[in-house]
């Protein structure tokens, strides 16, 4: 009996011990589960954050106007934004920088940067573009593991810089010529020319002529800066074109006659357009001035007609008047056709050296036409010479 | 990394080096004609010095290729690829020498304008550059069709060369005092014509690498 009680007691104790053990384990399990839940929550947060960072990085790369490329230390390309893909095409998976871009300068820049050298911006020419390359090492534990390349397309900037340099050379040359004449003429006046009234009058007239040239040059430079900054308000009104064209053609007739050229206006009837007459006269005058300057044989024709814009003729939709100044002169090269309306741009210097000018006339014309909502362009004629067209709105 | 993977990585690096040498030579070639056109003597001297870097790159490629052959003892297509790399690097280096030659000619012509504006010579260099660019692309991509098509385009260079030759001959006949410069300009065209032949050699190597059979693709290439 006593043994029975003993056994029952031991069993009871064992059961109590097991229950305590079970309760402890359950507690531990619950604690661990809570910890796991917390960890999973943190992991989810971290993953979300990573996704956000990746999305932001992608947006940042896509929004950049520079080509951005990340090159790993084995020279494989791990990231290239839209601009970079537009420049060099889409890289294949696992492509190396060299097999993708075929530009040895980029490979050299990356190799030097991985070696820890700080590179100044590098310049390279690629497909007739000027590129400026910046490189930075991406480091982990002070070791370069990749290189970030930022590439700017500086073609336009370089062109502008070159055009500005040309402009300074041109304008100094153009200024020097009338200034030298004025100096000579005044010297002659001071050294006895004043004693002869007829000669004095002639010399003074010549000085006035040279002053006019200088004034026109200064005016062009000033006009362009005003027009570009939008400080010239346009007074648009429905204006008949025949009188404007006639006045300009009359003004240039003596100049054309001196070069033995014909200058013809095809009558435009009652054609009218929504323009600022003073400004449009300026455009026509600039085009006529150029046409006569670059034509040695034949002549210049001015015409105008109504034109309706649609997708096929490259004219914006709407009703327009197209004015054309056509010459039989030297014509234009394909490069000239695309660049002739740029500021300071002058066609082939070899043919141009004898001709005075700032290289601003056509740029001024373009700004005026665009301020009217129109468009100006040039094309090579089928025969000799070139034609300049511009469109202005009509009612 | 397995031995095979290691070999493939090294091969990839070597091919990148060949592309790099190709890009250096392409640039030198185009620039040499531009320099001649602009009568730029400083440019000539700079490019002549640059040829040293082209040579160094060629020797670096040769060393790496020989080390790889010695260490990995490749066979069949792998061996053919490495042999092709040795050959292509040599051909590229020779094209680099042609560019240097054109710069030397620019210096030899000296001050003063050229006999005539350069029209066909710039066309030749543009065509040669394009052929070379595509040939190296075909090498990396193992593109048999392109490698077989490019040698046919060598005729364009040969025709342009003949045109330059006839034109210069006419100029010499009209005024023998122009003989000196005309001969030098003819050498420029000759260098570009030879460049085309070198590119044909490169294409033959590519075809050999892919197919294992060596075949002459253009008689004038030799």
XYZ file of C-alpha atoms in Angstrom:
617
model
C 0.000 0.000 0.000
C 2.738 2.345 1.012
C 4.654 1.443 -2.153
C 1.553 2.249 -4.189
C 1.372 5.654 -2.548
C 5.043 6.177 -3.204
C 4.680 5.373 -6.881
C 1.665 7.652 -7.177
C 3.604 10.445 -5.463
C 6.603 10.056 -7.787
C 4.342 10.001 -10.841
C 2.578 13.142 -9.614
C 5.889 14.882 -9.071
C 7.057 13.820 -12.543
C 3.864 15.127 -14.065
C 4.275 18.435 -12.256
C 7.913 18.672 -13.436
C 6.884 17.876 -17.017
C 4.080 20.449 -16.903
C 6.534 23.095 -15.687
C 8.983 22.098 -18.418
C 6.200 22.196 -21.017
C 5.062 25.599 -19.807
C 8.623 26.953 -19.964
C 9.163 25.605 -23.475
C 5.861 27.057 -24.609
C 6.885 30.423 -23.201
C 10.225 30.199 -24.982
C 8.563 29.219 -28.233
C 6.147 32.125 -27.991
C 9.025 34.499 -27.286
C 10.931 33.165 -30.270
C 7.838 33.411 -32.467
C 7.387 37.032 -31.422
C 11.026 37.666 -32.188
C 10.700 35.972 -35.582
C 7.612 38.047 -36.362
C 9.507 41.181 -35.417
C 12.440 40.163 -37.592
C 10.152 39.364 -40.506
C 8.495 42.735 -40.091
C 11.883 44.433 -40.115
C 12.920 42.381 -43.142
C 9.758 43.417 -44.979
C 10.448 47.061 -44.060
C 14.024 46.766 -45.257
C 12.891 45.113 -48.499
C 10.359 47.882 -49.050
C 13.025 50.469 -48.372
C 15.350 48.727 -50.826
C 12.607 48.644 -53.474
C 11.965 52.350 -52.867
C 15.655 53.150 -53.115
C 15.929 51.103 -56.300
C 12.864 52.809 -57.788
C 14.239 56.208 -56.810
C 17.639 55.346 -58.255
C 15.972 54.203 -61.464
C 13.949 57.429 -61.641
C 17.044 59.469 -60.903
C 19.004 57.663 -63.617
C 16.114 58.058 -66.059
C 15.642 61.755 -65.234
C 19.293 62.597 -65.743
C 20.202 64.464 -68.898
C 23.692 62.954 -68.742
C 24.608 59.420 -69.732
C 25.225 57.513 -66.477
C 27.009 54.170 -66.545
C 28.205 51.905 -63.744
C 31.118 49.646 -64.635
C 32.113 46.826 -62.235
C 35.781 46.107 -61.503
C 35.763 43.256 -64.037
C 34.712 45.908 -66.629
C 31.186 44.527 -67.074
C 28.451 47.131 -67.368
C 25.962 46.756 -64.520
C 23.835 49.826 -65.149
C 23.252 52.276 -67.992
C 20.522 54.887 -68.090
C 18.353 55.876 -71.038
C 20.720 58.613 -72.272
C 23.642 56.165 -72.227
C 21.593 53.590 -74.143
C 20.613 56.240 -76.680
C 24.281 57.102 -77.122
C 25.820 53.621 -77.388
C 22.784 51.318 -77.906
C 21.397 48.860 -75.376
C 24.116 46.812 -73.662
C 23.666 43.045 -73.771
C 23.514 41.219 -70.458
C 27.042 40.803 -69.101
C 28.539 43.050 -71.822
C 31.899 44.631 -71.055
C 32.403 48.376 -71.414
C 34.704 47.861 -74.398
C 32.460 45.433 -76.299
C 29.519 47.761 -75.729
C 30.960 51.227 -76.432
C 34.083 50.397 -78.486
C 35.705 53.520 -77.029
C 39.229 52.957 -75.763
C 39.241 56.280 -73.900
C 36.364 55.147 -71.664
C 38.164 51.888 -70.907
C 41.299 53.840 -69.977
C 39.355 56.240 -67.736
C 37.763 53.293 -65.864
C 41.102 51.444 -65.522
C 42.839 54.534 -64.095
C 39.950 55.255 -61.722
C 39.939 51.658 -60.440
C 43.677 52.056 -59.776
C 42.803 54.951 -57.467
C 43.855 57.789 -59.737
C 41.730 60.923 -59.767
C 41.042 61.774 -63.377
C 40.217 65.279 -64.619
C 37.277 65.361 -67.090
C 38.215 63.610 -70.338
C 37.010 64.618 -73.787
C 36.270 62.289 -76.631
C 34.724 62.493 -80.079
C 32.091 59.916 -80.827
C 29.919 59.873 -83.960
C 30.617 63.555 -84.596
C 29.665 64.439 -81.028
C 31.926 65.932 -78.391
C 31.582 64.124 -75.060
C 32.896 65.149 -71.650
C 33.515 62.177 -69.346
C 33.653 62.296 -65.530
C 34.559 59.187 -63.525
C 34.275 58.397 -59.803
C 35.217 55.207 -57.989
C 32.511 53.412 -55.983
C 34.239 52.036 -52.873
C 33.449 49.264 -50.397
C 35.787 48.901 -47.407
C 38.101 51.477 -49.013
C 38.428 49.292 -52.118
C 37.196 50.405 -55.543
C 34.582 47.876 -56.598
C 33.075 49.797 -59.490
C 33.293 53.072 -61.393
C 30.462 55.490 -62.089
C 30.778 57.315 -65.402
C 28.860 60.504 -66.141
C 29.002 61.606 -69.765
C 27.806 65.028 -70.973
C 27.160 65.765 -74.610
C 28.998 69.089 -75.062
C 28.703 69.260 -78.870
C 26.440 72.332 -78.792
C 28.576 74.078 -76.185
C 31.723 73.444 -78.193
C 30.043 74.671 -81.363
C 28.884 77.802 -79.589
C 32.340 78.375 -78.133
C 33.840 78.001 -81.608
C 31.183 80.275 -83.107
C 31.902 82.871 -80.402
C 35.630 82.681 -81.124
C 34.892 83.102 -84.840
C 32.583 85.989 -83.987
C 35.268 87.830 -82.030
C 37.677 87.362 -84.952
C 35.013 88.415 -87.488
C 33.701 91.400 -85.601
C 37.187 92.746 -84.847
C 37.991 92.431 -88.532
C 34.692 94.025 -89.584
C 35.147 96.891 -87.101
C 38.712 97.513 -88.092
C 37.888 98.057 -91.788
C 35.498 101.054 -91.385
C 37.592 102.412 -88.498
C 40.727 102.390 -90.658
C 38.818 104.214 -93.434
C 37.536 106.818 -90.997
C 41.042 107.328 -89.639
C 42.480 107.813 -93.136
C 39.692 110.160 -94.178
C 40.032 112.354 -91.058
C 43.823 112.434 -91.476
C 43.325 113.678 -95.034
C 40.850 116.296 -93.810
C 43.192 117.519 -91.064
C 46.210 117.631 -93.376
C 44.839 120.159 -95.810
C 41.631 118.526 -97.000
C 39.579 121.129 -95.113
C 41.052 123.888 -97.324
C 39.303 122.442 -100.354
C 35.523 122.642 -99.664
C 34.545 120.218 -102.489
C 37.018 117.601 -101.297
C 36.025 118.181 -97.668
C 32.376 117.529 -98.523
C 33.240 114.351 -100.400
C 35.432 113.058 -97.547
C 32.815 113.902 -94.917
C 30.192 111.992 -96.918
C 32.513 108.999 -97.036
C 33.027 109.227 -93.275
C 29.244 109.308 -92.842
C 28.954 106.153 -94.972
C 31.494 104.318 -92.809
C 29.746 105.498 -89.648
C 26.508 104.024 -91.078
C 28.205 100.666 -91.531
C 29.466 100.734 -87.947
C 26.047 101.776 -86.656
C 24.370 98.920 -88.526
C 26.788 96.433 -87.009
C 26.286 97.750 -83.491
C 22.517 97.758 -84.092
C 22.516 94.107 -85.213
C 24.398 92.951 -82.132
C 22.071 94.985 -79.903
C 18.923 93.842 -81.733
C 19.791 90.217 -81.393
C 20.411 90.488 -77.667
C 17.089 92.356 -77.258
C 15.106 89.922 -79.411
C 16.674 86.915 -77.675
C 15.800 88.273 -74.240
C 12.214 88.859 -75.448
C 12.332 92.603 -74.799
C 10.972 93.618 -78.212
C 7.158 93.563 -78.169
C 5.519 92.645 -81.478
C 2.684 94.804 -82.771
C 0.822 92.197 -84.807
C -1.838 93.390 -87.257
C -3.396 92.149 -90.469
C -0.998 93.722 -92.963
C -1.041 93.691 -96.805
C 2.270 92.217 -97.994
C 2.637 93.831 -101.448
C 3.689 97.289 -100.097
C 6.205 95.782 -97.625
C 7.806 93.551 -100.250
C 7.801 96.367 -102.826
C 9.511 98.784 -100.427
C 12.256 96.286 -99.594
C 12.819 95.293 -103.231
C 13.054 99.022 -104.177
C 15.540 99.609 -101.367
C 17.834 96.820 -102.632
C 17.466 97.506 -106.366
C 20.483 99.883 -106.572
C 22.658 97.324 -104.781
C 21.540 94.558 -107.179
C 22.072 96.820 -110.175
C 25.659 97.535 -109.062
C 26.332 93.762 -109.251
C 24.425 93.510 -112.567
C 21.803 91.234 -110.999
C 18.075 91.187 -111.587
C 15.853 91.686 -108.553
C 12.257 90.684 -109.220
C 9.141 90.682 -107.104
C 6.384 88.348 -108.257
C 3.233 90.421 -107.510
C 1.375 88.992 -104.535
C -1.973 90.775 -105.075
C -4.023 91.405 -101.942
C -2.235 88.759 -99.873
C -2.028 89.809 -96.232
C -0.610 88.311 -93.041
C -0.761 88.778 -89.256
C 2.603 90.432 -88.722
C 4.477 93.315 -87.172
C 5.279 95.144 -90.457
C 8.467 96.783 -89.143
C 9.896 93.452 -87.971
C 8.900 91.484 -91.066
C 10.531 94.158 -93.257
C 13.657 93.442 -91.250
C 13.474 89.710 -92.068
C 12.979 90.372 -95.783
C 15.771 92.934 -95.783
C 18.179 90.466 -94.108
C 17.291 87.727 -96.611
C 17.646 90.080 -99.606
C 20.929 91.448 -98.287
C 22.312 87.885 -98.040
C 20.936 86.737 -101.394
C 22.543 89.672 -103.223
C 25.796 89.286 -101.278
C 26.247 85.645 -102.321
C 25.035 85.945 -105.930
C 27.407 86.991 -108.703
C 25.326 86.014 -111.741
C 21.619 85.820 -112.495
C 19.348 87.351 -109.923
C 17.111 87.241 -106.906
C 13.349 86.632 -106.875
C 10.865 87.400 -104.109
C 7.483 85.692 -104.044
C 4.702 84.860 -101.595
C 1.741 82.520 -101.556
C -0.863 81.030 -99.224
C -0.109 77.641 -97.762
C -2.068 75.246 -95.596
C -0.094 73.277 -93.019
C -0.405 69.514 -92.799
C 1.807 66.597 -91.797
C 3.057 65.939 -95.316
C 4.610 69.326 -96.065
C 6.377 69.764 -92.698
C 4.447 72.992 -92.030
C 2.530 73.270 -88.746
C -1.240 72.925 -89.075
C -3.030 76.177 -89.768
C -3.209 78.834 -92.472
C 0.031 80.517 -93.377
C 1.619 82.836 -95.896
C 4.926 81.559 -97.238
C 7.426 84.185 -98.394
C 10.352 83.004 -100.502
C 13.603 84.725 -101.435
C 15.348 82.685 -104.094
C 18.755 83.360 -105.636
C 21.037 81.926 -108.322
C 24.178 82.306 -106.229
C 26.713 79.971 -104.680
C 24.148 77.745 -102.961
C 24.603 76.045 -99.602
C 26.279 72.856 -98.435
C 24.197 70.349 -96.404
C 26.035 71.485 -93.244
C 25.249 75.142 -93.999
C 21.570 74.283 -94.461
C 21.283 72.955 -90.929
C 23.463 75.562 -89.237
C 22.931 78.767 -91.179
C 20.421 80.218 -88.699
C 22.790 79.789 -85.741
C 24.209 82.910 -84.138
C 27.572 84.010 -85.556
C 27.567 81.154 -88.073
C 29.169 82.112 -91.360
C 29.337 79.854 -94.376
C 32.657 78.571 -95.659
C 35.251 81.146 -94.700
C 37.121 80.777 -97.997
C 34.165 82.119 -99.950
C 33.264 84.555 -97.254
C 36.445 86.428 -96.555
C 35.692 89.219 -99.000
C 32.173 89.688 -97.643
C 31.553 91.859 -94.612
C 28.992 90.902 -91.978
C 28.504 89.856 -88.416
C 26.946 86.443 -89.034
C 23.908 87.611 -87.090
C 21.451 88.616 -89.846
C 19.846 85.190 -90.354
C 19.768 84.514 -86.640
C 17.838 87.767 -86.155
C 15.476 86.742 -88.989
C 14.852 83.376 -87.321
C 14.050 84.967 -83.963
C 11.603 87.419 -85.523
C 9.825 84.706 -87.550
C 9.616 82.399 -84.522
C 8.260 85.245 -82.382
C 5.409 85.419 -84.948
C 4.798 81.686 -84.369
C 6.227 80.923 -87.814
C 9.170 78.980 -89.145
C 12.150 79.763 -91.389
C 14.241 77.347 -93.417
C 16.625 77.209 -96.371
C 16.985 74.741 -99.201
C 19.302 74.169 -102.092
C 17.680 74.921 -105.478
C 17.505 72.263 -108.172
C 19.420 74.659 -110.369
C 22.083 77.052 -109.023
C 21.584 78.934 -105.769
C 19.456 78.545 -102.692
C 15.968 79.517 -101.522
C 15.023 80.895 -98.129
C 11.423 80.409 -97.054
C 9.529 81.603 -94.022
C 5.920 81.287 -92.983
C 3.864 83.769 -90.972
C 0.266 83.328 -89.817
C -2.680 84.715 -91.759
C -6.263 85.384 -90.699
C 36.286 29.300 -60.133
C 36.664 26.285 -62.437
C 39.618 26.128 -64.813
C 37.253 26.486 -67.789
C 35.571 29.562 -66.295
C 38.972 31.095 -65.567
C 40.004 30.540 -69.178
C 36.802 32.099 -70.482
C 37.296 35.159 -68.264
C 40.861 35.594 -69.511
C 39.702 35.200 -73.109
C 37.011 37.830 -72.588
C 39.643 40.232 -71.225
C 41.900 39.542 -74.205
C 39.078 40.184 -76.660
C 38.376 43.476 -74.873
C 42.055 44.337 -75.292
C 41.829 43.607 -79.033
C 38.750 45.861 -79.275
C 40.646 48.533 -77.377
C 43.612 48.322 -79.750
C 41.121 48.459 -82.638
C 39.490 51.585 -81.219
C 42.908 53.258 -80.754
C 43.873 52.470 -84.346
C 40.506 53.535 -85.802
C 40.826 56.892 -84.073
C 44.450 57.357 -85.159
C 43.593 56.546 -88.778
C 40.670 58.989 -89.038
C 42.603 61.666 -87.176
C 45.670 61.293 -89.416
C 43.644 62.268 -92.504
C 41.949 65.100 -90.615
C 45.375 66.350 -89.558
C 46.592 66.218 -93.167
C 43.478 68.066 -94.320
C 43.983 70.801 -91.693
C 47.750 70.912 -92.306
C 48.208 70.522 -88.568
C 51.879 69.823 -87.823
C 51.506 69.680 -84.027
C 48.756 67.112 -84.513
C 51.083 65.071 -86.729
C 53.828 65.043 -84.106
C 51.340 64.109 -81.384
C 49.971 61.181 -83.399
C 53.457 59.947 -84.341
C 54.276 59.792 -80.606
C 50.923 58.074 -79.952
C 51.987 55.166 -82.168
C 54.304 54.115 -79.338
C 51.232 53.414 -77.187
C 49.660 51.380 -79.984
C 52.832 49.275 -80.176
C 52.888 48.809 -76.393
C 49.288 47.627 -76.421
C 50.057 45.145 -79.178
C 52.971 43.667 -77.201
C 50.839 43.522 -74.044
C 48.208 41.526 -75.959
C 50.892 39.235 -77.358
C 52.330 38.574 -73.880
C 48.937 37.845 -72.349
C 48.022 35.506 -75.227
C 51.290 33.567 -75.022
C 50.931 33.240 -71.221
C 47.411 31.925 -71.652
C 48.547 29.390 -74.256
C 51.385 28.235 -71.977
C 49.247 27.982 -68.847
C 46.010 26.558 -70.244
C 47.294 24.594 -73.263
C 44.104 25.177 -75.228
C 43.075 23.043 -78.199
C 40.773 23.259 -81.237
C 38.564 26.410 -81.377
C 40.163 27.943 -78.255
C 43.615 27.590 -79.772
C 42.411 29.040 -83.075
C 40.916 32.021 -81.241
C 44.183 32.728 -79.438
C 46.165 32.346 -82.664
C 43.703 34.762 -84.319
C 44.213 37.280 -81.501
C 47.983 37.206 -82.128
C 47.452 37.748 -85.839
C 44.772 40.444 -85.464
C 46.908 42.417 -82.964
C 49.763 42.407 -85.487
C 47.507 43.563 -88.325
C 46.051 46.335 -86.142
C 49.492 47.516 -85.167
C 50.418 47.696 -88.862
C 47.305 49.781 -89.556
C 48.486 52.061 -86.727
C 51.789 52.388 -88.620
C 49.878 53.501 -91.742
C 48.261 56.283 -89.697
C 51.696 57.287 -88.432
C 52.938 57.195 -92.051
C 50.223 59.643 -93.113
C 51.316 62.008 -90.306
C 54.921 61.771 -91.486
C 53.797 62.613 -95.018
C 51.978 65.681 -93.666
C 55.266 66.863 -92.143
C 57.183 66.044 -95.338
C 54.789 68.103 -97.477
C 55.636 71.068 -95.236
C 54.129 74.539 -95.205
C 51.748 75.633 -97.938
C 48.425 74.460 -99.275
C 47.680 71.003 -100.712
C 47.668 70.503 -104.495
C 43.929 69.914 -104.408
C 41.194 69.717 -101.802
C 41.043 66.184 -100.377
C 37.830 64.494 -101.509
C 38.433 60.779 -102.131
C 41.057 60.293 -99.396
C 38.602 61.236 -96.598
C 36.083 58.863 -98.235
C 38.700 56.099 -98.200
C 39.482 56.580 -94.513
C 35.794 56.639 -93.554
C 35.179 53.425 -95.454
C 38.259 51.735 -93.994
C 37.264 52.758 -90.466
C 33.776 51.360 -90.963
C 35.130 48.056 -92.344
C 37.549 47.699 -89.438
C 34.885 48.484 -86.848
C 32.537 45.832 -88.224
C 35.306 43.261 -88.677
C 36.232 43.437 -84.989
C 32.547 43.257 -84.044
C 32.313 40.102 -86.176
C 35.334 38.662 -84.339
C 33.837 39.160 -80.894
C 30.419 37.890 -81.976
C 31.793 34.999 -84.066
C 29.718 36.357 -86.950
C 30.710 34.279 -89.979
C 28.405 36.041 -92.480
C 29.802 39.515 -91.725
C 33.387 38.225 -91.755
C 32.779 36.786 -95.229
C 30.982 39.907 -96.520
C 33.507 42.587 -95.484
C 36.373 41.524 -97.842
C 34.084 42.187 -100.821
C 33.929 45.837 -99.759
C 37.698 46.141 -100.227
C 36.924 46.781 -103.909
C 35.462 50.168 -102.908
C 38.830 51.144 -101.429
C 40.697 49.799 -104.476
C 38.457 51.803 -106.826
C 38.892 54.987 -104.794
C 42.656 54.416 -104.804
C 42.652 54.072 -108.592
C 40.622 57.252 -108.857
C 43.115 59.176 -106.680
C 45.973 57.673 -108.701
C 44.496 58.812 -112.038
C 43.677 62.262 -110.699
C 47.172 62.817 -109.322
C 48.732 61.513 -112.532
C 46.731 64.069 -114.536
C 47.920 66.821 -112.206
C 51.560 65.747 -112.597
C 51.227 65.633 -116.388
C 49.739 69.118 -116.441
C 52.496 70.527 -114.242
C 55.537 68.320 -113.472
C 56.685 70.707 -110.706
C 53.868 69.245 -108.620
C 55.482 65.813 -108.758
C 56.813 65.900 -105.172
C 53.547 66.574 -103.406
C 51.510 64.408 -105.782
C 53.758 61.411 -105.025
C 53.404 61.994 -101.286
C 49.609 62.235 -101.567
C 49.626 59.030 -103.560
C 51.394 57.380 -100.636
C 48.609 58.496 -98.339
C 46.047 56.815 -100.611
C 48.309 53.766 -100.848
C 48.460 53.480 -97.054
C 44.662 53.506 -96.917
C 44.402 50.953 -99.690
C 46.795 48.691 -97.760
C 44.672 49.211 -94.646
C 41.814 47.579 -96.566
C 44.065 44.589 -97.321
C 44.944 44.259 -93.628
C 41.252 44.228 -92.763
C 40.729 41.434 -95.304
C 43.479 39.477 -93.517
C 41.665 40.012 -90.219
C 38.447 38.683 -91.757
C 40.252 35.593 -93.087
C 41.459 34.921 -89.528
C 37.952 35.280 -88.158
C 36.604 32.781 -90.684
C 39.455 30.420 -89.750
C 38.633 30.777 -86.043
C 35.010 29.853 -86.598
C 35.266 27.198 -89.320
C 38.791 25.848 -88.881
C 39.570 26.249 -92.590
C 41.945 28.879 -93.944
C 40.941 30.453 -97.249
C 42.189 33.536 -99.081
C 39.305 35.938 -99.533
C 40.755 38.580 -101.808
C 43.809 38.158 -104.017
C 44.901 41.754 -103.634
C 45.085 41.184 -99.868
C 48.413 39.463 -100.205
